[in-house]
PDB file of C-alpha atoms in Angstrom:
ATOM      1  CA  MET A   1      85.903 130.839 102.651  1.00 44.00           C
ATOM      2  CA  GLU A   2      88.260 131.542 105.215  1.00 50.00           C
ATOM      3  CA  CYS A   3      90.428 134.978 106.109  1.00 48.00           C
ATOM      4  CA  ASN A   4      93.804 134.841 106.727  1.00 55.00           C
ATOM      5  CA  GLY A   5      95.785 137.499 108.779  1.00 50.00           C
ATOM      6  CA  GLU A   6      96.017 139.784 106.002  1.00 58.00           C
ATOM      7  CA  GLY A   7      92.335 139.863 105.035  1.00 63.00           C
ATOM      8  CA  ILE A   8      92.511 137.632 102.143  1.00 70.00           C
ATOM      9  CA  LEU A   9      89.661 135.297 101.532  1.00 85.00           C
ATOM     10  CA  LEU A  10      90.381 131.983 100.140  1.00 92.00           C
ATOM     11  CA  LYS A  11      88.093 130.114  98.161  1.00 95.00           C
ATOM     12  CA  ILE A  12      88.216 126.497  97.683  1.00 97.00           C
ATOM     13  CA  GLU A  13      86.104 124.859  94.496  1.00 96.00           C
ATOM     14  CA  ALA A  14      86.703 121.906  92.430  1.00 97.00           C
ATOM     15  CA  ALA A  15      88.428 122.375  89.312  1.00 98.00           C
ATOM     16  CA  THR A  16      86.531 122.892  86.077  1.00 97.00           C
ATOM     17  CA  ASN A  17      88.103 122.248  82.337  1.00 96.00           C
ATOM     18  CA  ALA A  18      88.887 126.356  82.931  1.00 97.00           C
ATOM     19  CA  ASP A  19      91.871 125.435  85.124  1.00 97.00           C
ATOM     20  CA  TYR A  20      93.280 122.970  82.668  1.00 97.00           C
ATOM     21  CA  ALA A  21      95.952 124.926  81.449  1.00 96.00           C
ATOM     22  CA  TYR A  22      97.113 126.417  84.734  1.00 97.00           C
ATOM     23  CA  LEU A  23      97.362 122.928  86.122  1.00 97.00           C
ATOM     24  CA  GLN A  24      99.044 121.173  83.135  1.00 96.00           C
ATOM     25  CA  VAL A  25     101.603 124.220  83.127  1.00 96.00           C
ATOM     26  CA  ARG A  26     102.446 124.382  87.049  1.00 95.00           C
ATOM     27  CA  ASP A  27     101.339 120.206  88.183  1.00 94.00           C
ATOM     28  CA  HIS A  28     104.675 118.420  87.117  1.00 92.00           C
ATOM     29  CA  HIS A  29     103.847 115.381  89.367  1.00 92.00           C
ATOM     30  CA  ILE A  30     100.956 114.462  87.661  1.00 94.00           C
ATOM     31  CA  VAL A  31     100.838 112.532  83.687  1.00 93.00           C
ATOM     32  CA  GLN A  32      99.501 114.901  81.835  1.00 90.00           C
ATOM     33  CA  SER A  33      96.647 112.783  80.453  1.00 91.00           C
ATOM     34  CA  LEU A  34      95.361 112.426  83.698  1.00 95.00           C
ATOM     35  CA  ILE A  35      94.195 115.893  84.461  1.00 97.00           C
ATOM     36  CA  CYS A  36      91.190 116.126  82.732  1.00 96.00           C
ATOM     37  CA  LYS A  37      90.091 112.896  84.210  1.00 97.00           C
ATOM     38  CA  LYS A  38      90.900 114.171  87.769  1.00 97.00           C
ATOM     39  CA  ILE A  39      89.176 117.404  87.000  1.00 97.00           C
ATOM     40  CA  ASN A  40      86.029 115.628  85.746  1.00 97.00           C
ATOM     41  CA  GLU A  41      86.293 113.204  88.734  1.00 97.00           C
ATOM     42  CA  LYS A  42      86.257 116.147  91.101  1.00 97.00           C
ATOM     43  CA  GLU A  43      89.424 115.215  92.674  1.00 98.00           C
ATOM     44  CA  ILE A  44      91.468 118.585  92.064  1.00 98.00           C
ATOM     45  CA  TYR A  45      90.540 121.418  94.527  1.00 98.00           C
ATOM     46  CA  MET A  46      91.313 125.039  93.136  1.00 98.00           C
ATOM     47  CA  LEU A  47      92.627 127.508  95.995  1.00 97.00           C
ATOM     48  CA  ARG A  48      91.784 131.116  94.648  1.00 96.00           C
ATOM     49  CA  ASP A  49      91.940 134.382  96.428  1.00 92.00           C
ATOM     50  CA  ASP A  50      89.095 136.919  97.019  1.00 88.00           C
ATOM     51  CA  ASN A  51      89.764 138.712  93.090  1.00 90.00           C
ATOM     52  CA  LYS A  52      89.534 134.894  92.020  1.00 92.00           C
ATOM     53  CA  ASN A  53      93.388 134.343  91.094  1.00 94.00           C
ATOM     54  CA  ASN A  54      94.283 131.071  91.606  1.00 96.00           C
ATOM     55  CA  ILE A  55      97.010 130.814  94.202  1.00 95.00           C
ATOM     56  CA  GLY A  56      97.195 126.863  94.299  1.00 97.00           C
ATOM     57  CA  TRP A  57      95.403 123.360  94.439  1.00 98.00           C
ATOM     58  CA  LEU A  58      95.026 120.385  96.036  1.00 98.00           C
ATOM     59  CA  ARG A  59      94.977 117.215  94.425  1.00 98.00           C
ATOM     60  CA  PHE A  60      93.893 113.524  95.575  1.00 98.00           C
ATOM     61  CA  GLY A  61      93.064 110.175  94.589  1.00 97.00           C
ATOM     62  CA  TYR A  62      92.528 107.042  96.601  1.00 98.00           C
ATOM     63  CA  PHE A  63      94.652 104.491  97.809  1.00 97.00           C
ATOM     64  CA  TRP A  64      93.733 100.840  97.560  1.00 96.00           C
ATOM     65  CA  ASP A  65      90.611 102.251  95.656  1.00 95.00           C
ATOM     66  CA  ASN A  66      89.159 102.724  99.038  1.00 96.00           C
ATOM     67  CA  THR A  67      91.368 105.408 100.978  1.00 98.00           C
ATOM     68  CA  PRO A  68      91.071 109.060 100.437  1.00 98.00           C
ATOM     69  CA  PHE A  69      94.808 109.784  99.587  1.00 98.00           C
ATOM     70  CA  MET A  70      96.059 113.533  99.346  1.00 98.00           C
ATOM     71  CA  ASN A  71      98.596 113.414  96.431  1.00 96.00           C
ATOM     72  CA  MET A  72      99.392 117.314  96.215  1.00 96.00           C
ATOM     73  CA  LEU A  73      99.159 120.273  98.042  1.00 97.00           C
ATOM     74  CA  TRP A  74     100.476 123.348  96.558  1.00 96.00           C
ATOM     75  CA  LEU A  75     100.553 126.785  97.047  1.00 95.00           C
ATOM     76  CA  GLU A  76     102.330 129.401  95.012  1.00 94.00           C
ATOM     77  CA  GLU A  77     104.982 131.036  96.690  1.00 91.00           C
ATOM     78  CA  PRO A  78     103.755 134.384  97.766  1.00 88.00           C
ATOM     79  CA  HIS A  79     100.801 132.400  99.330  1.00 91.00           C
ATOM     80  CA  ARG A  80     102.926 129.825 101.426  1.00 90.00           C
ATOM     81  CA  GLY A  81     103.031 129.979 105.239  1.00 90.00           C
ATOM     82  CA  GLN A  82      99.969 132.196 105.734  1.00 91.00           C
ATOM     83  CA  GLY A  83      97.336 129.422 106.534  1.00 93.00           C
ATOM     84  CA  PHE A  84      95.718 128.977 103.064  1.00 95.00           C
ATOM     85  CA  GLY A  85      97.073 125.004 103.368  1.00 95.00           C
ATOM     86  CA  LYS A  86      95.633 124.204 106.548  1.00 96.00           C
ATOM     87  CA  GLU A  87      92.597 125.742 105.474  1.00 96.00           C
ATOM     88  CA  ALA A  88      92.552 123.406 102.021  1.00 97.00           C
ATOM     89  CA  VAL A  89      93.586 120.682 103.844  1.00 97.00           C
ATOM     90  CA  LEU A  90      90.632 121.006 106.541  1.00 97.00           C
ATOM     91  CA  TYR A  91      88.068 121.550 104.049  1.00 97.00           C
ATOM     92  CA  TRP A  92      89.642 118.317 101.956  1.00 98.00           C
ATOM     93  CA  GLU A  93      88.803 116.308 105.093  1.00 98.00           C
ATOM     94  CA  GLU A  94      85.809 117.554 105.864  1.00 97.00           C
ATOM     95  CA  GLU A  95      84.474 116.885 102.213  1.00 97.00           C
ATOM     96  CA  MET A  96      85.970 113.425 102.394  1.00 98.00           C
ATOM     97  CA  ARG A  97      84.109 113.200 105.947  1.00 97.00           C
ATOM     98  CA  ASN A  98      80.803 114.146 104.236  1.00 96.00           C
ATOM     99  CA  THR A  99      81.694 111.757 101.666  1.00 96.00           C
ATOM    100  CA  GLY A 100      81.647 108.655 104.347  1.00 96.00           C
ATOM    101  CA  PHE A 101      85.308 108.517 104.696  1.00 97.00           C
ATOM    102  CA  ASN A 102      86.402 108.076 108.329  1.00 96.00           C
ATOM    103  CA  VAL A 103      90.134 107.853 107.293  1.00 98.00           C
ATOM    104  CA  VAL A 104      92.158 109.915 105.067  1.00 98.00           C
ATOM    105  CA  MET A 105      96.025 109.708 103.937  1.00 98.00           C
ATOM    106  CA  THR A 106      98.936 111.519 102.654  1.00 98.00           C
ATOM    107  CA  SER A 107     102.632 111.388 102.234  1.00 97.00           C
ATOM    108  CA  THR A 108     105.643 113.628 102.355  1.00 96.00           C
ATOM    109  CA  LEU A 109     109.685 113.386 101.503  1.00 94.00           C
ATOM    110  CA  ALA A 110     111.474 113.325 104.986  1.00 92.00           C
ATOM    111  CA  SER A 111     113.620 115.103 103.794  1.00 89.00           C
ATOM    112  CA  GLU A 112     110.991 117.981 103.109  1.00 89.00           C
ATOM    113  CA  GLY A 113     109.646 120.144 106.221  1.00 88.00           C
ATOM    114  CA  ALA A 114     105.812 119.370 105.097  1.00 93.00           C
ATOM    115  CA  GLN A 115     105.997 116.377 107.395  1.00 94.00           C
ATOM    116  CA  TYR A 116     105.287 118.788 110.420  1.00 95.00           C
ATOM    117  CA  PHE A 117     102.452 120.785 109.194  1.00 96.00           C
ATOM    118  CA  TYR A 118     100.951 117.545 108.458  1.00 97.00           C
ATOM    119  CA  ARG A 119     101.437 116.372 111.907  1.00 96.00           C
ATOM    120  CA  LYS A 120     100.269 119.541 113.728  1.00 96.00           C
ATOM    121  CA  LEU A 121      97.214 118.482 111.754  1.00 97.00           C
ATOM    122  CA  GLY A 122      96.631 115.172 113.490  1.00 97.00           C
ATOM    123  CA  TYR A 123      98.691 112.949 111.020  1.00 98.00           C
ATOM    124  CA  ARG A 124     100.575 110.243 112.335  1.00 97.00           C
ATOM    125  CA  ASP A 125     103.143 108.424 110.610  1.00 97.00           C
ATOM    126  CA  ALA A 126     101.742 104.898 109.143  1.00 97.00           C
ATOM    127  CA  GLY A 127     104.797 103.866 107.033  1.00 96.00           C
ATOM    128  CA  CYS A 128     107.355 104.984 104.651  1.00 96.00           C
ATOM    129  CA  LEU A 129     108.423 103.984 101.230  1.00 96.00           C
ATOM    130  CA  LEU A 130     111.931 103.611  99.988  1.00 95.00           C
ATOM    131  CA  LEU A 131     112.691 104.162  96.140  1.00 92.00           C
ATOM    132  CA  GLU A 132     116.208 103.581  94.625  1.00 93.00           C
ATOM    133  CA  ASN A 133     118.088 107.124  94.576  1.00 92.00           C
ATOM    134  CA  GLU A 134     114.890 108.666  96.135  1.00 90.00           C
ATOM    135  CA  PRO A 135     114.749 110.358  99.710  1.00 92.00           C
ATOM    136  CA  LEU A 136     112.293 108.470 102.106  1.00 95.00           C
ATOM    137  CA  GLU A 137     108.519 108.941 101.657  1.00 96.00           C
ATOM    138  CA  ILE A 138     106.915 109.026 104.817  1.00 97.00           C
ATOM    139  CA  ILE A 139     103.088 107.658 104.627  1.00 97.00           C
ATOM    140  CA  MET A 140     100.717 109.462 107.133  1.00 98.00           C
ATOM    141  CA  ILE A 141      97.559 108.727 108.289  1.00 98.00           C
ATOM    142  CA  LYS A 142      94.323 110.579 109.693  1.00 98.00           C
ATOM    143  CA  GLN A 143      91.190 109.095 111.677  1.00 97.00           C
ATOM    144  CA  LEU A 144      88.217 111.783 111.063  1.00 97.00           C
ATOM    145  CA  GLY A 145      86.128 112.548 113.857  1.00 79.00           C
ATOM    146  CA  ASN A 146      82.236 112.016 113.445  1.00 63.00           C
TER     147      ASN A 146
END
C-alpha cells in the first residue's frame, strides 16, 4: 500500500471473479470473453482506495508469449494525477521482476500524453505500429534491475 499526497491508501491486488462486472462495464479495450481468462491467470490487478472502492486497474499479457506487456492502465477520473498510476506500474514491474523477468513492455498512442509518463518511469521507445486510420502506437520497453 502507498499513500498519495491526500492521504489515500492505494491497495493493489489481483482481480477476482467479484471484479468481473466492474471490468466488463469499464474496460472497452478487451474482448469480453477474455476477461474471465485474464482474471484466472492473474493478469489483471485491481487498484482500490483504503475503503476498498475500485479506482482503476492494470491489465497485461505477454508479447511473443515471453515478455510481460502492459496493455491497459486505467484510473477513474477523480484519481488521476495523484501518483496512483506510478505506484501501480512500479508494483507490476516488481511483480514481473520477482517472477523472473528482466524486461517489460507497454505501448501508448503518440497522440496521448501517457508517453511522457512512461518515459519518466524509465521506458524507452522500441518501435512503433501504424494501423490504417489510427494514430501512431509507440512501443516502449524497460529493462528491470536485479
